[in-house]
PDB file of C-alpha atoms and ligand atoms in Angstrom:
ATOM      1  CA  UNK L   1     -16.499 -14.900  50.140  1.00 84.00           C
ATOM      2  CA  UNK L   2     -16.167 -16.428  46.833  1.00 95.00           C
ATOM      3  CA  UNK L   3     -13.941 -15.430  43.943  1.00 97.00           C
ATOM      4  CA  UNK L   4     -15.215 -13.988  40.636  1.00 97.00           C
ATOM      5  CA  UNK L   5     -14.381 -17.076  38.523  1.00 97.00           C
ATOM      6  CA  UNK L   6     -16.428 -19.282  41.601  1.00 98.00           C
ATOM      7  CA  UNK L   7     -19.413 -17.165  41.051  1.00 98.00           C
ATOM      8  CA  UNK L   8     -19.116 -17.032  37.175  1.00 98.00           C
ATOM      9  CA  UNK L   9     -19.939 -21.138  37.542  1.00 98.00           C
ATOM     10  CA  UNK L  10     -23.367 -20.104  39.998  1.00 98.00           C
ATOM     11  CA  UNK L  11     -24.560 -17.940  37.439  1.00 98.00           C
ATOM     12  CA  UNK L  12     -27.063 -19.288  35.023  1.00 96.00           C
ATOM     13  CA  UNK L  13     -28.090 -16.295  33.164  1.00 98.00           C
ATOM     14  CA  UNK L  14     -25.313 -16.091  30.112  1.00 98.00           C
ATOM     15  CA  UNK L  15     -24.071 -12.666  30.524  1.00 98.00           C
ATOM     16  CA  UNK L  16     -23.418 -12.638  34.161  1.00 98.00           C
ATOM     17  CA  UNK L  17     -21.568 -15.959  33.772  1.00 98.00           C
ATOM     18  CA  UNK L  18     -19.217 -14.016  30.711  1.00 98.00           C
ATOM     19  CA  UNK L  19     -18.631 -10.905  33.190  1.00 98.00           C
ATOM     20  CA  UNK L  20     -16.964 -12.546  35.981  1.00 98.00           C
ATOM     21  CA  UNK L  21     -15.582 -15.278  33.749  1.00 98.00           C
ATOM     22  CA  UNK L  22     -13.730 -12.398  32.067  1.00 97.00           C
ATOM     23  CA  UNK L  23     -12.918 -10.234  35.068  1.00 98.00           C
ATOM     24  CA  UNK L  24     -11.203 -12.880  36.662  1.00 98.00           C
ATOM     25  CA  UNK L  25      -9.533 -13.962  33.429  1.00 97.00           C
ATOM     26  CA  UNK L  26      -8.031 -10.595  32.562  1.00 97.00           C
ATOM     27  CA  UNK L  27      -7.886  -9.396  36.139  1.00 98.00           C
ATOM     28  CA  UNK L  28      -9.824  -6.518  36.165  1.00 98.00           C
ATOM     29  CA  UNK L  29     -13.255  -4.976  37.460  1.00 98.00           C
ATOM     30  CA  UNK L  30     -12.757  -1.785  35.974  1.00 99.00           C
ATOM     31  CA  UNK L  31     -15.944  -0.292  33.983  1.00 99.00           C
ATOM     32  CA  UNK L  32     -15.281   2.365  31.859  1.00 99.00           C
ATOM     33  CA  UNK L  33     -18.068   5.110  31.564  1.00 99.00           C
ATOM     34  CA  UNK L  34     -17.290   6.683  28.277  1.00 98.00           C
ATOM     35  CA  UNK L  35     -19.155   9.639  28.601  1.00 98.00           C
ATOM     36  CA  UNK L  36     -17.623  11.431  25.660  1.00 98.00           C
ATOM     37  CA  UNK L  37     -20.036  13.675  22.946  1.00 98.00           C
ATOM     38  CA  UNK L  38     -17.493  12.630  19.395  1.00 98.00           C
ATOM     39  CA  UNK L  39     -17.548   9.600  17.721  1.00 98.00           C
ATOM     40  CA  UNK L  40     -14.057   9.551  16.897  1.00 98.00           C
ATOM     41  CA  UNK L  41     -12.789  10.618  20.347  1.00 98.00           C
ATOM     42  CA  UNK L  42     -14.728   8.311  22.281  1.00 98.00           C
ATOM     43  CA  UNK L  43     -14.182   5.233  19.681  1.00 98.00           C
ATOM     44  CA  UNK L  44     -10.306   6.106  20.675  1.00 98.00           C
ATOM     45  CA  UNK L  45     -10.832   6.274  24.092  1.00 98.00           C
ATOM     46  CA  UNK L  46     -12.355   3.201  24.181  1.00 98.00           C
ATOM     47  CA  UNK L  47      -9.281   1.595  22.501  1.00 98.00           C
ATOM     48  CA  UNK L  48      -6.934   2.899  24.372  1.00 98.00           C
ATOM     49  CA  UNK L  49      -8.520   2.219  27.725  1.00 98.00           C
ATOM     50  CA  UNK L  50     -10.036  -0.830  25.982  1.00 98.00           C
ATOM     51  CA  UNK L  51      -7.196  -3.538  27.100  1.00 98.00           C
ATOM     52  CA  UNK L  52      -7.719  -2.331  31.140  1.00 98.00           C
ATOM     53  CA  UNK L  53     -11.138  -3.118  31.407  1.00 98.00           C
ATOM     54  CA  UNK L  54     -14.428  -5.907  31.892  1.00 98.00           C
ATOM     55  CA  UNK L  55     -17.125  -3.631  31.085  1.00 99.00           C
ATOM     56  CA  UNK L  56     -17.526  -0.544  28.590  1.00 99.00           C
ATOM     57  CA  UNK L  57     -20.504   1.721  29.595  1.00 99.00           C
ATOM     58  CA  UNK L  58     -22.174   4.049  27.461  1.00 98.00           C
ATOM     59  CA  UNK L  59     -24.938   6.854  27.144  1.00 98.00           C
ATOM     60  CA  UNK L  60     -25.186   6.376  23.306  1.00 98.00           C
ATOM     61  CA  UNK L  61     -27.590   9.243  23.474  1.00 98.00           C
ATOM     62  CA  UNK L  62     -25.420  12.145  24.438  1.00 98.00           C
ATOM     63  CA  UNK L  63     -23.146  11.537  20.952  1.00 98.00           C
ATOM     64  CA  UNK L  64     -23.571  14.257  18.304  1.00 98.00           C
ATOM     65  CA  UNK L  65     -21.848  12.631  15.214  1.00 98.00           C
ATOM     66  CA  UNK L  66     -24.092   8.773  16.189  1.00 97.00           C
ATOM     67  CA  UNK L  67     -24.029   6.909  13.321  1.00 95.00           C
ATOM     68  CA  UNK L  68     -25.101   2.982  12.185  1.00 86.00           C
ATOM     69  CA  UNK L  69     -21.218   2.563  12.174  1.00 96.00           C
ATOM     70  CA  UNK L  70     -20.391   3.685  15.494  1.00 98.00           C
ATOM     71  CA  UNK L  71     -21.767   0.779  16.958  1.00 98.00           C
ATOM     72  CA  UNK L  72     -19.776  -1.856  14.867  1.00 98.00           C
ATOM     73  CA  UNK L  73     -16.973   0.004  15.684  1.00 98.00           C
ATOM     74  CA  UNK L  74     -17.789  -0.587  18.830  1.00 98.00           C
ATOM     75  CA  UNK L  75     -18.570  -3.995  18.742  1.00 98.00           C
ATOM     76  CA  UNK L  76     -14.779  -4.601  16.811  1.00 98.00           C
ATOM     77  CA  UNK L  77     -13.220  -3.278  19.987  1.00 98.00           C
ATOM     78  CA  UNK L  78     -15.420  -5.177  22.096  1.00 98.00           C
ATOM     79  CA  UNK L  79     -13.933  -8.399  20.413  1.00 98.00           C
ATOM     80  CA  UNK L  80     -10.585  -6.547  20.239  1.00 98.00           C
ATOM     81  CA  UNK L  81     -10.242  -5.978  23.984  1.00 98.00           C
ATOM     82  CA  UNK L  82     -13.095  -8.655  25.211  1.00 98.00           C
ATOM     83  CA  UNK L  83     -14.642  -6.227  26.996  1.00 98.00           C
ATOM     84  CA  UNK L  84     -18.746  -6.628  27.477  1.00 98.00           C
ATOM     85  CA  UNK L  85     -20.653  -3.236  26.564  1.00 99.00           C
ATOM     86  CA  UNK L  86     -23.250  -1.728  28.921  1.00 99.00           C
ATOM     87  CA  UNK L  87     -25.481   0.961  27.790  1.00 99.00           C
ATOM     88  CA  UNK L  88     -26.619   3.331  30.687  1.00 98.00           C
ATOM     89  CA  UNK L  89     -30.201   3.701  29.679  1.00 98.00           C
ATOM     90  CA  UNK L  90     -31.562   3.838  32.782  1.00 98.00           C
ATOM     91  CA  UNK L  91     -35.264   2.924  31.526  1.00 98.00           C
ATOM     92  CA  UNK L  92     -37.829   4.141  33.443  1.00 98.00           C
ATOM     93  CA  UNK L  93     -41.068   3.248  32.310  1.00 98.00           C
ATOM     94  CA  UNK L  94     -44.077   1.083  31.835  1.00 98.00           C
ATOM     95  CA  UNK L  95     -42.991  -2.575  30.372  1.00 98.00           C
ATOM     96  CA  UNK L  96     -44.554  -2.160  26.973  1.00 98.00           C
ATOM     97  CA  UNK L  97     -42.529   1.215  26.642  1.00 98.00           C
ATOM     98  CA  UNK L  98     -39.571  -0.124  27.453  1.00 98.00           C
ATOM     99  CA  UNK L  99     -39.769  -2.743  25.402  1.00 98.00           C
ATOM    100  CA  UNK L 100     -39.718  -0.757  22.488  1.00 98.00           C
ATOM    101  CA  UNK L 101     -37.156   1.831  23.751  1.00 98.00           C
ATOM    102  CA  UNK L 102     -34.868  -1.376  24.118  1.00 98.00           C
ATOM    103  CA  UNK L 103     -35.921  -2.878  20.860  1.00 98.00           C
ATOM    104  CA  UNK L 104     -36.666  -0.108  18.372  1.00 98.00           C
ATOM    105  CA  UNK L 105     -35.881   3.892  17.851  1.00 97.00           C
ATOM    106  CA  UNK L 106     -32.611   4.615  16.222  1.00 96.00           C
ATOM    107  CA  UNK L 107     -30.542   3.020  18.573  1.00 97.00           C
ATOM    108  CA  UNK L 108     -31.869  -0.612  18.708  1.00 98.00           C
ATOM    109  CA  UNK L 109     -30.092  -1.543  21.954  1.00 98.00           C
ATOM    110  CA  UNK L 110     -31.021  -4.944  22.494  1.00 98.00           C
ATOM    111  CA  UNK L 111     -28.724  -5.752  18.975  1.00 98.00           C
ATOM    112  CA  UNK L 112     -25.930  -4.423  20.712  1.00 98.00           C
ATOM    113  CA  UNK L 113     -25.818  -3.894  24.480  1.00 98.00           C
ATOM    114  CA  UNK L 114     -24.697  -6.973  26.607  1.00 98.00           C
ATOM    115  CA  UNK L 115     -26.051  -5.446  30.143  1.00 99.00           C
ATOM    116  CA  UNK L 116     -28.205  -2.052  30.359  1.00 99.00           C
ATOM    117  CA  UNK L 117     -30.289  -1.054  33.831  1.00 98.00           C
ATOM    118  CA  UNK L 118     -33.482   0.007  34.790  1.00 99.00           C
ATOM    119  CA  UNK L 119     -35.114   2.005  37.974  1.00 98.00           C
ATOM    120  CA  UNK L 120     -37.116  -0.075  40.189  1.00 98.00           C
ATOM    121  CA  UNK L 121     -39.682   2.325  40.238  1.00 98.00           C
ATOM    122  CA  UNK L 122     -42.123   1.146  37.819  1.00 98.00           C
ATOM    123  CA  UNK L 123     -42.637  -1.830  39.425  1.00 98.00           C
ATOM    124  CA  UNK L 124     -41.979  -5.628  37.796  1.00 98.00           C
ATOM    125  CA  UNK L 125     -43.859  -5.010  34.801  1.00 98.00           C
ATOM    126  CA  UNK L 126     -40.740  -2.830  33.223  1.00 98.00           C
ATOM    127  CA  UNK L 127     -38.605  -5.964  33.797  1.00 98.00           C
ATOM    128  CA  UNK L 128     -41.036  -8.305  32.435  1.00 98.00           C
ATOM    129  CA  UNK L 129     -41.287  -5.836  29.268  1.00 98.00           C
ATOM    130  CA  UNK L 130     -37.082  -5.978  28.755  1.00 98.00           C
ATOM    131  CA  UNK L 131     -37.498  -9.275  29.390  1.00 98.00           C
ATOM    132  CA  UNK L 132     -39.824 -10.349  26.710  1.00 98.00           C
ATOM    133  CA  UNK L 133     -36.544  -8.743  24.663  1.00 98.00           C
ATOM    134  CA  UNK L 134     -33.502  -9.153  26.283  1.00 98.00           C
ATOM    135  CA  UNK L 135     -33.782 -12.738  27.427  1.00 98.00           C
ATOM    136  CA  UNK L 136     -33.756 -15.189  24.509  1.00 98.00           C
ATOM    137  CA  UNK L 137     -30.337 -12.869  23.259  1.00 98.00           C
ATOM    138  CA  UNK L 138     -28.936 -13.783  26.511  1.00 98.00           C
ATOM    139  CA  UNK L 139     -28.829 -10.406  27.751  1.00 98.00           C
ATOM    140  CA  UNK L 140     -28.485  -8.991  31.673  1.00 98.00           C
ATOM    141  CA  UNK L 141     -30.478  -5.760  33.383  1.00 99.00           C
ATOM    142  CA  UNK L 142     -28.999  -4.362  36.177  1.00 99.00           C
ATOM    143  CA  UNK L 143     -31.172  -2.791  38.234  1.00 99.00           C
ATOM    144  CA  UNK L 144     -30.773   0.986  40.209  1.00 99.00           C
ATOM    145  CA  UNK L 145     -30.998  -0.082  43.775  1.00 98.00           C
ATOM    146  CA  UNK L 146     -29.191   3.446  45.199  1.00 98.00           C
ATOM    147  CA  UNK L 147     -27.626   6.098  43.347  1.00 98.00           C
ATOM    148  CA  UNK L 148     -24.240   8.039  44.293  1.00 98.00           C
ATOM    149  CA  UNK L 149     -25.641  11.653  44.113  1.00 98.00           C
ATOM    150  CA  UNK L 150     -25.944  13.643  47.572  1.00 97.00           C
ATOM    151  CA  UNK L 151     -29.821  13.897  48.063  1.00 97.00           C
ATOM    152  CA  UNK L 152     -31.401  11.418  45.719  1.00 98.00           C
ATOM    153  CA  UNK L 153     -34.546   9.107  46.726  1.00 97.00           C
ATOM    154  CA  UNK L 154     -33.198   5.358  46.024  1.00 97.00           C
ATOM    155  CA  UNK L 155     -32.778   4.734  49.815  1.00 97.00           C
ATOM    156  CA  UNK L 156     -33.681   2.172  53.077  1.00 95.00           C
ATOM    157  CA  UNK L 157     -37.146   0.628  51.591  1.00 97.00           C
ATOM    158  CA  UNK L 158     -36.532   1.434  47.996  1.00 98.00           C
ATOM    159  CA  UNK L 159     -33.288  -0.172  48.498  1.00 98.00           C
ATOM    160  CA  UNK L 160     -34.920  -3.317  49.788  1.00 98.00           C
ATOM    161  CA  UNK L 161     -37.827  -3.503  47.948  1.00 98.00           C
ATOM    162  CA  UNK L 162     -35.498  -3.289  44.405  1.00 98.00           C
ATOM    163  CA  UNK L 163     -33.225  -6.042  45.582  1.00 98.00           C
ATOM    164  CA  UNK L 164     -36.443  -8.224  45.818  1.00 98.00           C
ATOM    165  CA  UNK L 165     -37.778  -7.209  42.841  1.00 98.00           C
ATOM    166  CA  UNK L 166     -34.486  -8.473  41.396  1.00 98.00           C
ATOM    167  CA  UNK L 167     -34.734 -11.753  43.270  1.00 98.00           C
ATOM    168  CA  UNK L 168     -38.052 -12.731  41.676  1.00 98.00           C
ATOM    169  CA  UNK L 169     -36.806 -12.269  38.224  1.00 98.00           C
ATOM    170  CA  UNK L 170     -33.142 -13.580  38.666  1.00 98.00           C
ATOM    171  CA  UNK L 171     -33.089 -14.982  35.175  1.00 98.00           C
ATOM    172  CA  UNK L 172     -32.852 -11.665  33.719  1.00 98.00           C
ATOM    173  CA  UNK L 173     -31.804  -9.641  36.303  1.00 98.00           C
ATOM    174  CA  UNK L 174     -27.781  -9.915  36.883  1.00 98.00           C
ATOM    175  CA  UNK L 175     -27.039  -7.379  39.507  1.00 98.00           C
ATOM    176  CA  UNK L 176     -27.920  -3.786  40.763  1.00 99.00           C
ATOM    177  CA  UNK L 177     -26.618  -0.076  40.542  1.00 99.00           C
ATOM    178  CA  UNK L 178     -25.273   0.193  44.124  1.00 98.00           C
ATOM    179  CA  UNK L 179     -23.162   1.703  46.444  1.00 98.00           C
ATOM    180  CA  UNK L 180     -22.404  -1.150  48.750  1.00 98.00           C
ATOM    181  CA  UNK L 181     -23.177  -4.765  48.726  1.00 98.00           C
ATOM    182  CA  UNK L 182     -26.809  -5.470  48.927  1.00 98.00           C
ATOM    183  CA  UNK L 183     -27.426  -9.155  48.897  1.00 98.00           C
ATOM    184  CA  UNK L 184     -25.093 -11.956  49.981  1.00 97.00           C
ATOM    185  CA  UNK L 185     -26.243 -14.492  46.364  1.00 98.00           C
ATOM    186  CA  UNK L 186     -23.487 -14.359  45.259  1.00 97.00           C
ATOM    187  CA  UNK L 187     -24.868 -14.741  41.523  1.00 98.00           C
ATOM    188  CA  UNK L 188     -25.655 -11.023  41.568  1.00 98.00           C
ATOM    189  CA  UNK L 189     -22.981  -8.753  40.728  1.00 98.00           C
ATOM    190  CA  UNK L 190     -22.277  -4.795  42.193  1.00 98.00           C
ATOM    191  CA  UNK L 191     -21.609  -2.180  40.310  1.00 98.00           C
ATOM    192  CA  UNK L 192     -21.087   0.821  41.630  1.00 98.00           C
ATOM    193  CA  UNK L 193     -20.303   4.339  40.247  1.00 98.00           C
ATOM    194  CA  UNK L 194     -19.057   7.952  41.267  1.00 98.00           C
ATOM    195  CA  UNK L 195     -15.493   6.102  41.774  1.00 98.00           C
ATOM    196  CA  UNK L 196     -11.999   8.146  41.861  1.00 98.00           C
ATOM    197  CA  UNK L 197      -8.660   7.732  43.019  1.00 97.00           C
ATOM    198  CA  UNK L 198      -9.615  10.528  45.545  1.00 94.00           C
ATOM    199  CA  UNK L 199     -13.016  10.983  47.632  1.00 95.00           C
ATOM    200  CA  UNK L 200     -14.379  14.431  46.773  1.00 96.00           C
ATOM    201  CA  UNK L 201     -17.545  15.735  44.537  1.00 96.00           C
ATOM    202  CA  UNK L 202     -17.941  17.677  41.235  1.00 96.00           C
ATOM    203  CA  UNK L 203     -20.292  20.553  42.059  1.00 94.00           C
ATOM    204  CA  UNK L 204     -23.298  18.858  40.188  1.00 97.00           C
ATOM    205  CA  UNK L 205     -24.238  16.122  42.979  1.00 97.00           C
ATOM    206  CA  UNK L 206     -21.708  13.660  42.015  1.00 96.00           C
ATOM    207  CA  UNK L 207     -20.126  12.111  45.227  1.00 97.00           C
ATOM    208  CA  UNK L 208     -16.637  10.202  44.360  1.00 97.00           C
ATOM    209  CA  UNK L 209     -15.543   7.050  46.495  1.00 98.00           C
ATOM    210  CA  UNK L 210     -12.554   5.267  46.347  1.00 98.00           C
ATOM    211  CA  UNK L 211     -11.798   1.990  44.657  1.00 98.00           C
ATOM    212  CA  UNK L 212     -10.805   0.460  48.228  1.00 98.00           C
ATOM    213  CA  UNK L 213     -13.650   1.941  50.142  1.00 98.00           C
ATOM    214  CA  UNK L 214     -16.163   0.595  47.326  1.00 98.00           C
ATOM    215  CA  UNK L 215     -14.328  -2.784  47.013  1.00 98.00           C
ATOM    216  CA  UNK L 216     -12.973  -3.418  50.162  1.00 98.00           C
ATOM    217  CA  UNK L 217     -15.180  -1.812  53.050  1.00 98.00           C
ATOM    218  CA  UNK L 218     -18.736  -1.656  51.344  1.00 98.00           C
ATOM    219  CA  UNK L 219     -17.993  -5.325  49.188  1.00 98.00           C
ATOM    220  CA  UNK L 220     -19.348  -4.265  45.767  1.00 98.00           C
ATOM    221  CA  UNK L 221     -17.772  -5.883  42.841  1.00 98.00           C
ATOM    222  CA  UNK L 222     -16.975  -3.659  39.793  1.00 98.00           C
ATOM    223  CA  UNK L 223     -16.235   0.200  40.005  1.00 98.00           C
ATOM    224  CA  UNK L 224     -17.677   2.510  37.217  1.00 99.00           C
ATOM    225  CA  UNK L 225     -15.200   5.235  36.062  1.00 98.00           C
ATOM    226  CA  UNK L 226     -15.507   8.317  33.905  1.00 98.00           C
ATOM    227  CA  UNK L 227     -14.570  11.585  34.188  1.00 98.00           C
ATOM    228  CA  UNK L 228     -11.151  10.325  36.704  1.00 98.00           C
ATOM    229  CA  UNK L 229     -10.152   8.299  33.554  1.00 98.00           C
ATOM    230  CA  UNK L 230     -11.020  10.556  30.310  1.00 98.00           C
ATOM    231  CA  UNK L 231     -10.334  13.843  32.168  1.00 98.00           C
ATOM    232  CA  UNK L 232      -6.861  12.592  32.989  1.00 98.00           C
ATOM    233  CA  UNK L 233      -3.794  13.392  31.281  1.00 98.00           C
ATOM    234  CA  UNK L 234      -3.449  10.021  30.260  1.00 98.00           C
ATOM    235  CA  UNK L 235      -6.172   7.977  29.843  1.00 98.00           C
ATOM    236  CA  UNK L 236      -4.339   4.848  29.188  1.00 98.00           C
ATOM    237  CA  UNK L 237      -2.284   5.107  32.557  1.00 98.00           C
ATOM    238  CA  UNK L 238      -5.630   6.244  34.564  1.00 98.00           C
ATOM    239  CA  UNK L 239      -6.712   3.340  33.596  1.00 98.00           C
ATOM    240  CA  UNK L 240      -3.821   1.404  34.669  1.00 98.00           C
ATOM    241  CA  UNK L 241      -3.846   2.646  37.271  1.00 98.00           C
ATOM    242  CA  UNK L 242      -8.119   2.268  38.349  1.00 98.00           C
ATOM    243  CA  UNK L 243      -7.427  -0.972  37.600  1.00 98.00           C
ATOM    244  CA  UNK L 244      -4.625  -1.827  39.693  1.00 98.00           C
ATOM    245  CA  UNK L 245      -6.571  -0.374  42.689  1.00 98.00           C
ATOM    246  CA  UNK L 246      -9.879  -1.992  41.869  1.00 98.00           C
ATOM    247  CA  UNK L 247      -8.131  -5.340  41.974  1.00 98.00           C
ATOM    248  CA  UNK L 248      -5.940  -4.567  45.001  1.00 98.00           C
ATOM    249  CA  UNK L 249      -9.069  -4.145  46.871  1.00 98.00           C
ATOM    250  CA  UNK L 250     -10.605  -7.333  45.454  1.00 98.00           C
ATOM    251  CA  UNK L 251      -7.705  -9.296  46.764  1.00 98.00           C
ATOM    252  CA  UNK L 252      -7.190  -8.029  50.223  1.00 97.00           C
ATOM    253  CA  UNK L 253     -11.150  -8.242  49.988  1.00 96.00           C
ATOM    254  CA  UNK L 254     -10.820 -12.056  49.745  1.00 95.00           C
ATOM    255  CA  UNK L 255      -8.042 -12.504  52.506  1.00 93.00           C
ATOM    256  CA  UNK L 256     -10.105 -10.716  54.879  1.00 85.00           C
TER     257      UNK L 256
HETATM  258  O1  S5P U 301     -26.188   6.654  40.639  1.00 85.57           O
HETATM  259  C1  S5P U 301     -25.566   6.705  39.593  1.00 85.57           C
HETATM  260  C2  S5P U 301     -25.796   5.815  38.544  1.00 85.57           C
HETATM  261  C3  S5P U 301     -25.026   5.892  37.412  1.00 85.57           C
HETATM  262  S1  S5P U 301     -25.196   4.646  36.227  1.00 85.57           S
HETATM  263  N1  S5P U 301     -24.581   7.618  39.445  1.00 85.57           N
HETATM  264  C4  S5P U 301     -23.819   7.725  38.299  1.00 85.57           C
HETATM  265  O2  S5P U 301     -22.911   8.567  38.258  1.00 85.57           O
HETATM  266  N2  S5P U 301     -24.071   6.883  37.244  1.00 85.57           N
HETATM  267  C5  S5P U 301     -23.348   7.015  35.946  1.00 85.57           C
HETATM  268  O3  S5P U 301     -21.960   6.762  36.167  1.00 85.57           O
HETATM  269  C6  S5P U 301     -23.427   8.420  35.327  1.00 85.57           C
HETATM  270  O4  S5P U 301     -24.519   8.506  34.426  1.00 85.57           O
HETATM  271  C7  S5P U 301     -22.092   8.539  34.607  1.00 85.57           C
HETATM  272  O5  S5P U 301     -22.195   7.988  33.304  1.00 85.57           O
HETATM  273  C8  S5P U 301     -21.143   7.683  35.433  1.00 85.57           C
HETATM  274  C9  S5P U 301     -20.259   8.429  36.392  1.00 85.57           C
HETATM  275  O6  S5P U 301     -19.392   9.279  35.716  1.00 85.57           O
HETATM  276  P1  S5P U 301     -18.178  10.058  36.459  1.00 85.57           P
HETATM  277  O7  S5P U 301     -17.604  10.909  35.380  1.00 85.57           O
HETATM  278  O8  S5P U 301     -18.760  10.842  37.585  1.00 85.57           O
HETATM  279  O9  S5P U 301     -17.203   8.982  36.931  1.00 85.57           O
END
């Protein structure tokens, strides 16, 4: 298999090329999910985890205090830490609605968000509608190809039939929401969440893998962390330490 920085030179769409430019620059494909309700609290958790991690992802809709100047506080740290930003938006509907949840509302995401996703399930039309958006600002959609919760419907020919969907728009589309590998282009990067340090669930559906099982064994490329680094004594170190294991599992991934 390639490395990160040998697939950061097949990539043509601008974003994907940054991504694994940066995560094998700074050694890390660590996500952050910063799934935290308080401005202030998740502005410092994203500095202090900031300098561990390729990707910051948000839900800029659960915050209580939003405000215009969260996101260029944001965006500071993003330059601060070179770190791309991800909103989790998960849109889910027909293109020219999506367009407009991208573009407009209160949150303006396209201004903002280097990489968000989308589920498949509208068909191509969704993409197309991000598209029209997204791509002249150089921006990447992942796509939901499977989810991590026990029991949810993004299996076998869903799987599939997302991954070709992707395929056919490959100049906007930079990757999937997976759990495993699911295409051997190597242009198309992994990311894959419900990640800790220890296998186990949270009582709402959640299902946790480790870094080396998601890595190593099922050959996705970044892990997407939350609650096993903010819930953790010390952020900074969980961090650390997510890290080191993510890239542990890249490397013995590569000599295998
Ligand atoms: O299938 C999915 C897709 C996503 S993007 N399962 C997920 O858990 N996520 C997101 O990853 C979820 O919305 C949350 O922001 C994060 C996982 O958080 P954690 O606290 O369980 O690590």
């Amino acid at each position: 298999m390639k490395t990160y920085a040998e697939r950061a030179a097949l990539c043509t769409n601008p974003t994907a090329k940054a991504l694994f430019t940066l995560m094998e620059e700074q050694q890390t494909n660590l996500c952050l999910s910063a799934d935290i309700i308080e401005k202030e609290k998740f502005l410092a958790l994203v500095d202090a985890v900031g300098p561990s991690v390729c990707v910051v992802k948000t839900h800029i809709d659960m915050m209580d205090d939003f405000d215009t100047t969260t996101i260029v506080q944001l965006q500071r740290l993003a330059e601060k830490h070179a770190f791309l930003i991800f909103e989790d938006r998960k849109f889910a509907d027909i293109g020219n609605t999506v367009k407009h949840q991208y573009q407009n509302g209160m949150y303006n995401i396209a201004d903002w968000a280097h990489i968000i996703n989308a589920h498949a399930l509208p068909g191509p039309g969704a993409i197309e509608g991000l598209k029209e958006v997204g791509l002249h600002k150089g921006r990447g959609l992942l796509l939901i190809a499977q989810m991590s919760p026990v029991g949810n419907l993004a299996t076998d020919g869903y799987t599939d039939k997302t991954v070709q969907m992707g395929k056919e728009q490959s100049d906007f589309v930079i990757g999937f929401i997976s759990n495993e590998k699911l295409t051997d282009d190597e242009r198309f990067v992994h990311m894959t969440p419900g990640v800790k340090l220890e296998a186990g669930a949270d009582g709402l559906g959640q299902v946790y893998k480790t870094p080396a099982s998601v890595i190593k064994d099922h050959g996705s490329d970044v892990i997407i962390v939350g609650r096993g680094i903010y819930e953790a004594d010390n952020p900074t170190q969980a961090a650390i330490a997510y890290r080191d294991a993510g890239w542990d599992a890249y490397r013995a991934r590569l000599k295998a």
